[in-house]
Amino acid sequence: MIYKITIFIVRLLIILLNGFTKVTGLENLPKDSGYVIVAPHRSWLDPVLIAIAVYPKSLVLMAKQELFKPKPFAWFIRQLGAFPVNREKPGPSAIKHPVTQIKEHQKALVIFPTGTRYSNEMKGGAVTIARMAKVPIVPIVYQGPFTFMNILKRQKMFVKIGEPIHLPEGRLSKEELAQYDELLIQKFDELDKEINPNFVYVIPEKKRK
């Protein structure tokens, strides 16, 4: 219930402040299973707009364990599907928990495999979790305002959902994992260009340091 109410309130606020987000590719979302969403992390708005776009599918989100220290806030973000992860020593739960949520509750895990908002280096976690849960990977990109001030300027928001990537059964070599990492980066680029052929993401100056 908390999840549903939060999505409704946030969606209403975004509509009032910025208008309707243009979402395309909804037909690519698997209907009968959970899945793993991968997206480039460019702004705090990425998970917000993705959650709204795929609703009523409930999300699972990895969050750094420091966010769970204030107990009231920890309770709230857990209701939104977040679970704590030690970024230095992730541990088995970083894999086991989302796999269980995907398989048993048909939720969608959102993972930003670039690790940080501004890195182009991929990591194999998304592929590993998708294989263990036996579900496809769905690439998604968001374009639009990356700050609250630009939301108020009513810069148009776009969410583009790509076709699901189905993984083979059996173990994958490091080389094969690297190939899927490259494929995901390629899909991000393709989706970005489909929204705007001239799109180039520029890292904010203050975030380069």
PDB file of C-alpha atoms in Angstrom:
ATOM      1  CA  MET A   1       0.000   0.000   0.000  1.00  0.00           C
ATOM      2  CA  ILE A   2       2.833   2.426   0.883  1.00  0.00           C
ATOM      3  CA  TYR A   3       4.431   1.694  -2.489  1.00  0.00           C
ATOM      4  CA  LYS A   4       1.189   2.351  -4.366  1.00  0.00           C
ATOM      5  CA  ILE A   5       0.465   5.597  -2.506  1.00  0.00           C
ATOM      6  CA  THR A   6       4.020   6.868  -2.999  1.00  0.00           C
ATOM      7  CA  ILE A   7       3.941   6.173  -6.736  1.00  0.00           C
ATOM      8  CA  PHE A   8       0.606   7.977  -7.032  1.00  0.00           C
ATOM      9  CA  ILE A   9       1.787  11.060  -5.118  1.00  0.00           C
ATOM     10  CA  VAL A  10       5.138  11.351  -6.904  1.00  0.00           C
ATOM     11  CA  ARG A  11       3.551  10.839 -10.328  1.00  0.00           C
ATOM     12  CA  LEU A  12       0.974  13.539  -9.574  1.00  0.00           C
ATOM     13  CA  LEU A  13       3.688  15.974  -8.442  1.00  0.00           C
ATOM     14  CA  ILE A  14       5.718  15.386 -11.595  1.00  0.00           C
ATOM     15  CA  ILE A  15       2.648  15.954 -13.783  1.00  0.00           C
ATOM     16  CA  LEU A  16       1.849  19.191 -11.953  1.00  0.00           C
ATOM     17  CA  LEU A  17       5.427  20.466 -12.108  1.00  0.00           C
ATOM     18  CA  ASN A  18       6.546  19.159 -15.486  1.00  0.00           C
ATOM     19  CA  GLY A  19       3.680  17.565 -17.391  1.00  0.00           C
ATOM     20  CA  PHE A  20       3.320  13.974 -18.565  1.00  0.00           C
ATOM     21  CA  THR A  21       6.436  11.862 -19.117  1.00  0.00           C
ATOM     22  CA  LYS A  22       6.604  10.285 -22.575  1.00  0.00           C
ATOM     23  CA  VAL A  23       7.081   6.551 -22.076  1.00  0.00           C
ATOM     24  CA  THR A  24       7.647   4.292 -25.089  1.00  0.00           C
ATOM     25  CA  GLY A  25       8.313   0.569 -25.375  1.00  0.00           C
ATOM     26  CA  LEU A  26       5.887  -0.628 -22.685  1.00  0.00           C
ATOM     27  CA  GLU A  27       5.082  -3.584 -24.938  1.00  0.00           C
ATOM     28  CA  ASN A  28       8.631  -4.856 -24.288  1.00  0.00           C
ATOM     29  CA  LEU A  29       8.018  -5.467 -20.582  1.00  0.00           C
ATOM     30  CA  PRO A  30       7.518  -9.172 -19.766  1.00  0.00           C
ATOM     31  CA  LYS A  31       3.943  -9.777 -18.626  1.00  0.00           C
ATOM     32  CA  ASP A  32       4.169 -13.158 -16.901  1.00  0.00           C
ATOM     33  CA  SER A  33       7.374 -12.954 -14.893  1.00  0.00           C
ATOM     34  CA  GLY A  34       9.697 -10.699 -13.026  1.00  0.00           C
ATOM     35  CA  TYR A  35      12.731  -9.262 -14.780  1.00  0.00           C
ATOM     36  CA  VAL A  36      15.929  -7.287 -14.283  1.00  0.00           C
ATOM     37  CA  ILE A  37      15.942  -3.669 -15.397  1.00  0.00           C
ATOM     38  CA  VAL A  38      19.278  -2.120 -16.295  1.00  0.00           C
ATOM     39  CA  ALA A  39      19.748   1.590 -16.861  1.00  0.00           C
ATOM     40  CA  PRO A  40      22.508   4.192 -16.932  1.00  0.00           C
ATOM     41  CA  HIS A  41      22.474   6.156 -13.661  1.00  0.00           C
ATOM     42  CA  ARG A  42      22.591   9.829 -14.564  1.00  0.00           C
ATOM     43  CA  SER A  43      20.414  11.400 -11.894  1.00  0.00           C
ATOM     44  CA  TRP A  44      18.356  10.715  -8.764  1.00  0.00           C
ATOM     45  CA  LEU A  45      15.387  10.878 -11.150  1.00  0.00           C
ATOM     46  CA  ASP A  46      16.345   7.642 -12.961  1.00  0.00           C
ATOM     47  CA  PRO A  47      14.801   5.202 -10.440  1.00  0.00           C
ATOM     48  CA  VAL A  48      11.826   7.520  -9.854  1.00  0.00           C
ATOM     49  CA  LEU A  49      10.823   7.735 -13.513  1.00  0.00           C
ATOM     50  CA  ILE A  50      11.497   4.033 -14.107  1.00  0.00           C
ATOM     51  CA  ALA A  51       9.294   3.055 -11.143  1.00  0.00           C
ATOM     52  CA  ILE A  52       6.464   5.198 -12.492  1.00  0.00           C
ATOM     53  CA  ALA A  53       6.910   3.907 -16.047  1.00  0.00           C
ATOM     54  CA  VAL A  54       6.675   0.191 -15.178  1.00  0.00           C
ATOM     55  CA  TYR A  55       3.950   0.496 -12.514  1.00  0.00           C
ATOM     56  CA  PRO A  56       1.991  -1.580 -11.375  1.00  0.00           C
ATOM     57  CA  LYS A  57       5.051  -3.846 -11.428  1.00  0.00           C
ATOM     58  CA  SER A  58       6.745  -3.518  -8.017  1.00  0.00           C
ATOM     59  CA  LEU A  59      10.466  -2.865  -7.909  1.00  0.00           C
ATOM     60  CA  VAL A  60      13.405  -4.161  -5.909  1.00  0.00           C
ATOM     61  CA  LEU A  61      16.282  -1.719  -5.456  1.00  0.00           C
ATOM     62  CA  MET A  62      19.766  -2.095  -4.049  1.00  0.00           C
ATOM     63  CA  ALA A  63      20.668   0.729  -1.655  1.00  0.00           C
ATOM     64  CA  LYS A  64      23.823   1.438   0.327  1.00  0.00           C
ATOM     65  CA  GLN A  65      23.470   0.215   3.900  1.00  0.00           C
ATOM     66  CA  GLU A  66      24.178   3.667   5.341  1.00  0.00           C
ATOM     67  CA  LEU A  67      20.705   4.775   4.252  1.00  0.00           C
ATOM     68  CA  PHE A  68      19.135   2.261   6.640  1.00  0.00           C
ATOM     69  CA  LYS A  69      20.576   3.719   9.855  1.00  0.00           C
ATOM     70  CA  PRO A  70      17.689   6.136  10.593  1.00  0.00           C
ATOM     71  CA  LYS A  71      15.024   3.561  11.502  1.00  0.00           C
ATOM     72  CA  PRO A  72      11.941   5.514  10.306  1.00  0.00           C
ATOM     73  CA  PHE A  73      13.587   6.171   6.929  1.00  0.00           C
ATOM     74  CA  ALA A  74      14.798   2.580   6.739  1.00  0.00           C
ATOM     75  CA  TRP A  75      11.238   1.356   7.253  1.00  0.00           C
ATOM     76  CA  PHE A  76       9.959   3.667   4.524  1.00  0.00           C
ATOM     77  CA  ILE A  77      12.500   2.733   1.854  1.00  0.00           C
ATOM     78  CA  ARG A  78      12.025  -0.948   2.629  1.00  0.00           C
ATOM     79  CA  GLN A  79       8.347  -0.441   1.840  1.00  0.00           C
ATOM     80  CA  LEU A  80       9.474   0.943  -1.520  1.00  0.00           C
ATOM     81  CA  GLY A  81      11.441  -2.221  -2.258  1.00  0.00           C
ATOM     82  CA  ALA A  82      14.930  -1.143  -1.190  1.00  0.00           C
ATOM     83  CA  PHE A  83      17.279  -3.488   0.624  1.00  0.00           C
ATOM     84  CA  PRO A  84      20.714  -2.729   2.143  1.00  0.00           C
ATOM     85  CA  VAL A  85      23.962  -3.692   0.467  1.00  0.00           C
ATOM     86  CA  ASN A  86      27.490  -3.251   1.747  1.00  0.00           C
ATOM     87  CA  ARG A  87      29.196  -1.785  -1.296  1.00  0.00           C
ATOM     88  CA  GLU A  88      32.685  -2.860  -0.165  1.00  0.00           C
ATOM     89  CA  LYS A  89      31.658  -6.413   0.825  1.00  0.00           C
ATOM     90  CA  PRO A  90      28.304  -7.149  -0.834  1.00  0.00           C
ATOM     91  CA  GLY A  91      27.877 -10.666   0.554  1.00  0.00           C
ATOM     92  CA  PRO A  92      25.506 -13.443  -0.651  1.00  0.00           C
ATOM     93  CA  SER A  93      22.324 -11.516   0.263  1.00  0.00           C
ATOM     94  CA  ALA A  94      23.083  -8.974  -2.472  1.00  0.00           C
ATOM     95  CA  ILE A  95      22.305 -11.762  -4.931  1.00  0.00           C
ATOM     96  CA  LYS A  96      19.956 -14.041  -2.982  1.00  0.00           C
ATOM     97  CA  HIS A  97      17.413 -11.409  -1.918  1.00  0.00           C
ATOM     98  CA  PRO A  98      16.652  -9.943  -5.367  1.00  0.00           C
ATOM     99  CA  VAL A  99      16.609 -13.406  -6.952  1.00  0.00           C
ATOM    100  CA  THR A 100      13.987 -14.510  -4.416  1.00  0.00           C
ATOM    101  CA  GLN A 101      11.895 -11.381  -4.954  1.00  0.00           C
ATOM    102  CA  ILE A 102      11.995 -11.820  -8.720  1.00  0.00           C
ATOM    103  CA  LYS A 103      11.207 -15.546  -8.763  1.00  0.00           C
ATOM    104  CA  GLU A 104       8.669 -15.799  -5.941  1.00  0.00           C
ATOM    105  CA  HIS A 105       6.967 -12.405  -6.171  1.00  0.00           C
ATOM    106  CA  GLN A 106       7.515 -11.546  -9.846  1.00  0.00           C
ATOM    107  CA  LYS A 107       9.058  -8.200  -8.999  1.00  0.00           C
ATOM    108  CA  ALA A 108      11.500  -6.269 -11.170  1.00  0.00           C
ATOM    109  CA  LEU A 109      14.994  -5.544  -9.910  1.00  0.00           C
ATOM    110  CA  VAL A 110      16.393  -2.167 -10.935  1.00  0.00           C
ATOM    111  CA  ILE A 111      20.158  -2.192 -11.133  1.00  0.00           C
ATOM    112  CA  PHE A 112      22.490   0.486 -12.439  1.00  0.00           C
ATOM    113  CA  PRO A 113      25.336  -1.731 -13.655  1.00  0.00           C
ATOM    114  CA  THR A 114      27.643   1.192 -14.315  1.00  0.00           C
ATOM    115  CA  GLY A 115      28.166   1.329 -10.564  1.00  0.00           C
ATOM    116  CA  THR A 116      28.043   5.121 -10.347  1.00  0.00           C
ATOM    117  CA  ARG A 117      25.982   7.734 -12.120  1.00  0.00           C
ATOM    118  CA  TYR A 118      28.803   8.792 -14.358  1.00  0.00           C
ATOM    119  CA  SER A 119      30.838   5.698 -15.184  1.00  0.00           C
ATOM    120  CA  ASN A 120      30.762   3.812 -18.472  1.00  0.00           C
ATOM    121  CA  GLU A 121      32.361   0.742 -16.928  1.00  0.00           C
ATOM    122  CA  MET A 122      29.865  -2.105 -16.723  1.00  0.00           C
ATOM    123  CA  LYS A 123      29.740  -4.822 -14.081  1.00  0.00           C
ATOM    124  CA  GLY A 124      28.428  -8.384 -14.352  1.00  0.00           C
ATOM    125  CA  GLY A 125      25.939  -8.280 -11.477  1.00  0.00           C
ATOM    126  CA  ALA A 126      22.863  -7.702 -13.619  1.00  0.00           C
ATOM    127  CA  VAL A 127      23.647 -10.682 -15.842  1.00  0.00           C
ATOM    128  CA  THR A 128      24.400 -12.920 -12.854  1.00  0.00           C
ATOM    129  CA  ILE A 129      21.121 -12.113 -11.084  1.00  0.00           C
ATOM    130  CA  ALA A 130      19.055 -12.446 -14.267  1.00  0.00           C
ATOM    131  CA  ARG A 131      20.571 -15.872 -14.966  1.00  0.00           C
ATOM    132  CA  MET A 132      19.957 -17.119 -11.431  1.00  0.00           C
ATOM    133  CA  ALA A 133      16.359 -15.896 -11.481  1.00  0.00           C
ATOM    134  CA  LYS A 134      15.915 -17.224 -15.044  1.00  0.00           C
ATOM    135  CA  VAL A 135      14.413 -13.964 -16.279  1.00  0.00           C
ATOM    136  CA  PRO A 136      15.297 -11.537 -19.076  1.00  0.00           C
ATOM    137  CA  ILE A 137      17.143  -8.245 -18.795  1.00  0.00           C
ATOM    138  CA  VAL A 138      15.248  -5.137 -19.905  1.00  0.00           C
ATOM    139  CA  PRO A 139      17.370  -2.087 -20.822  1.00  0.00           C
ATOM    140  CA  ILE A 140      15.788   1.297 -20.082  1.00  0.00           C
ATOM    141  CA  VAL A 141      17.065   4.862 -20.466  1.00  0.00           C
ATOM    142  CA  TYR A 142      15.784   8.149 -19.110  1.00  0.00           C
ATOM    143  CA  GLN A 143      16.366  11.517 -20.718  1.00  0.00           C
ATOM    144  CA  GLY A 144      15.182  14.853 -19.466  1.00  0.00           C
ATOM    145  CA  PRO A 145      15.946  17.202 -16.582  1.00  0.00           C
ATOM    146  CA  PHE A 146      18.542  15.845 -14.184  1.00  0.00           C
ATOM    147  CA  THR A 147      17.941  18.429 -11.437  1.00  0.00           C
ATOM    148  CA  PHE A 148      14.902  19.708  -9.569  1.00  0.00           C
ATOM    149  CA  MET A 149      15.380  23.214 -10.990  1.00  0.00           C
ATOM    150  CA  ASN A 150      15.209  21.897 -14.540  1.00  0.00           C
ATOM    151  CA  ILE A 151      12.016  20.031 -13.661  1.00  0.00           C
ATOM    152  CA  LEU A 152      10.507  23.398 -12.784  1.00  0.00           C
ATOM    153  CA  LYS A 153      11.625  24.667 -16.196  1.00  0.00           C
ATOM    154  CA  ARG A 154       9.388  21.927 -17.629  1.00  0.00           C
ATOM    155  CA  GLN A 155      12.099  20.253 -19.688  1.00  0.00           C
ATOM    156  CA  LYS A 156      10.444  17.270 -21.344  1.00  0.00           C
ATOM    157  CA  MET A 157      10.938  13.844 -19.733  1.00  0.00           C
ATOM    158  CA  PHE A 158      11.401  10.646 -21.747  1.00  0.00           C
ATOM    159  CA  VAL A 159      11.632   6.993 -20.740  1.00  0.00           C
ATOM    160  CA  LYS A 160      12.504   4.470 -23.446  1.00  0.00           C
ATOM    161  CA  ILE A 161      12.131   0.733 -22.788  1.00  0.00           C
ATOM    162  CA  GLY A 162      14.142  -1.643 -24.952  1.00  0.00           C
ATOM    163  CA  GLU A 163      13.462  -5.203 -26.016  1.00  0.00           C
ATOM    164  CA  PRO A 164      14.233  -7.853 -23.382  1.00  0.00           C
ATOM    165  CA  ILE A 165      17.533  -9.693 -23.574  1.00  0.00           C
ATOM    166  CA  HIS A 166      17.170 -13.440 -22.935  1.00  0.00           C
ATOM    167  CA  LEU A 167      20.220 -15.150 -21.509  1.00  0.00           C
ATOM    168  CA  PRO A 168      21.369 -18.698 -22.301  1.00  0.00           C
ATOM    169  CA  GLU A 169      21.299 -21.440 -19.695  1.00  0.00           C
ATOM    170  CA  GLY A 170      24.505 -22.709 -18.161  1.00  0.00           C
ATOM    171  CA  ARG A 171      27.606 -20.941 -16.905  1.00  0.00           C
ATOM    172  CA  LEU A 172      29.046 -17.988 -18.763  1.00  0.00           C
ATOM    173  CA  SER A 173      32.754 -17.381 -19.125  1.00  0.00           C
ATOM    174  CA  LYS A 174      34.327 -14.047 -18.205  1.00  0.00           C
ATOM    175  CA  GLU A 175      34.578 -13.302 -21.900  1.00  0.00           C
ATOM    176  CA  GLU A 176      30.857 -13.978 -22.407  1.00  0.00           C
ATOM    177  CA  LEU A 177      29.952 -11.819 -19.416  1.00  0.00           C
ATOM    178  CA  ALA A 178      32.057  -9.027 -20.888  1.00  0.00           C
ATOM    179  CA  GLN A 179      30.199  -9.403 -24.186  1.00  0.00           C
ATOM    180  CA  TYR A 180      26.864  -8.925 -22.430  1.00  0.00           C
ATOM    181  CA  ASP A 181      28.250  -5.875 -20.667  1.00  0.00           C
ATOM    182  CA  GLU A 182      29.185  -4.433 -24.045  1.00  0.00           C
ATOM    183  CA  LEU A 183      25.759  -5.343 -25.419  1.00  0.00           C
ATOM    184  CA  LEU A 184      24.031  -3.434 -22.618  1.00  0.00           C
ATOM    185  CA  ILE A 185      26.128  -0.337 -23.260  1.00  0.00           C
ATOM    186  CA  GLN A 186      25.232  -0.640 -26.943  1.00  0.00           C
ATOM    187  CA  LYS A 187      21.521  -0.896 -26.070  1.00  0.00           C
ATOM    188  CA  PHE A 188      21.747   2.218 -23.916  1.00  0.00           C
ATOM    189  CA  ASP A 189      23.294   4.113 -26.815  1.00  0.00           C
ATOM    190  CA  GLU A 190      20.629   2.868 -29.230  1.00  0.00           C
ATOM    191  CA  LEU A 191      17.757   3.813 -26.940  1.00  0.00           C
ATOM    192  CA  ASP A 192      19.269   7.237 -26.306  1.00  0.00           C
ATOM    193  CA  LYS A 193      19.540   7.881 -30.043  1.00  0.00           C
ATOM    194  CA  GLU A 194      15.953   6.719 -30.614  1.00  0.00           C
ATOM    195  CA  ILE A 195      14.771   9.387 -28.202  1.00  0.00           C
ATOM    196  CA  ASN A 196      17.124  12.046 -29.538  1.00  0.00           C
ATOM    197  CA  PRO A 197      19.623  11.341 -32.348  1.00  0.00           C
ATOM    198  CA  ASN A 198      21.780  14.217 -31.091  1.00  0.00           C
ATOM    199  CA  PHE A 199      21.778  13.207 -27.440  1.00  0.00           C
ATOM    200  CA  VAL A 200      25.126  13.396 -25.648  1.00  0.00           C
ATOM    201  CA  TYR A 201      25.298  12.974 -21.897  1.00  0.00           C
ATOM    202  CA  VAL A 202      27.663  15.486 -20.331  1.00  0.00           C
ATOM    203  CA  ILE A 203      28.941  14.784 -16.828  1.00  0.00           C
ATOM    204  CA  PRO A 204      28.200  17.800 -14.609  1.00  0.00           C
ATOM    205  CA  GLU A 205      31.399  19.667 -13.786  1.00  0.00           C
ATOM    206  CA  LYS A 206      30.957  19.384 -10.017  1.00  0.00           C
ATOM    207  CA  LYS A 207      30.609  15.595 -10.306  1.00  0.00           C
ATOM    208  CA  ARG A 208      33.882  15.110 -12.193  1.00  0.00           C
ATOM    209  CA  LYS A 209      36.007  15.867  -9.179  1.00  0.00           C
TER     210      LYS A 209
END
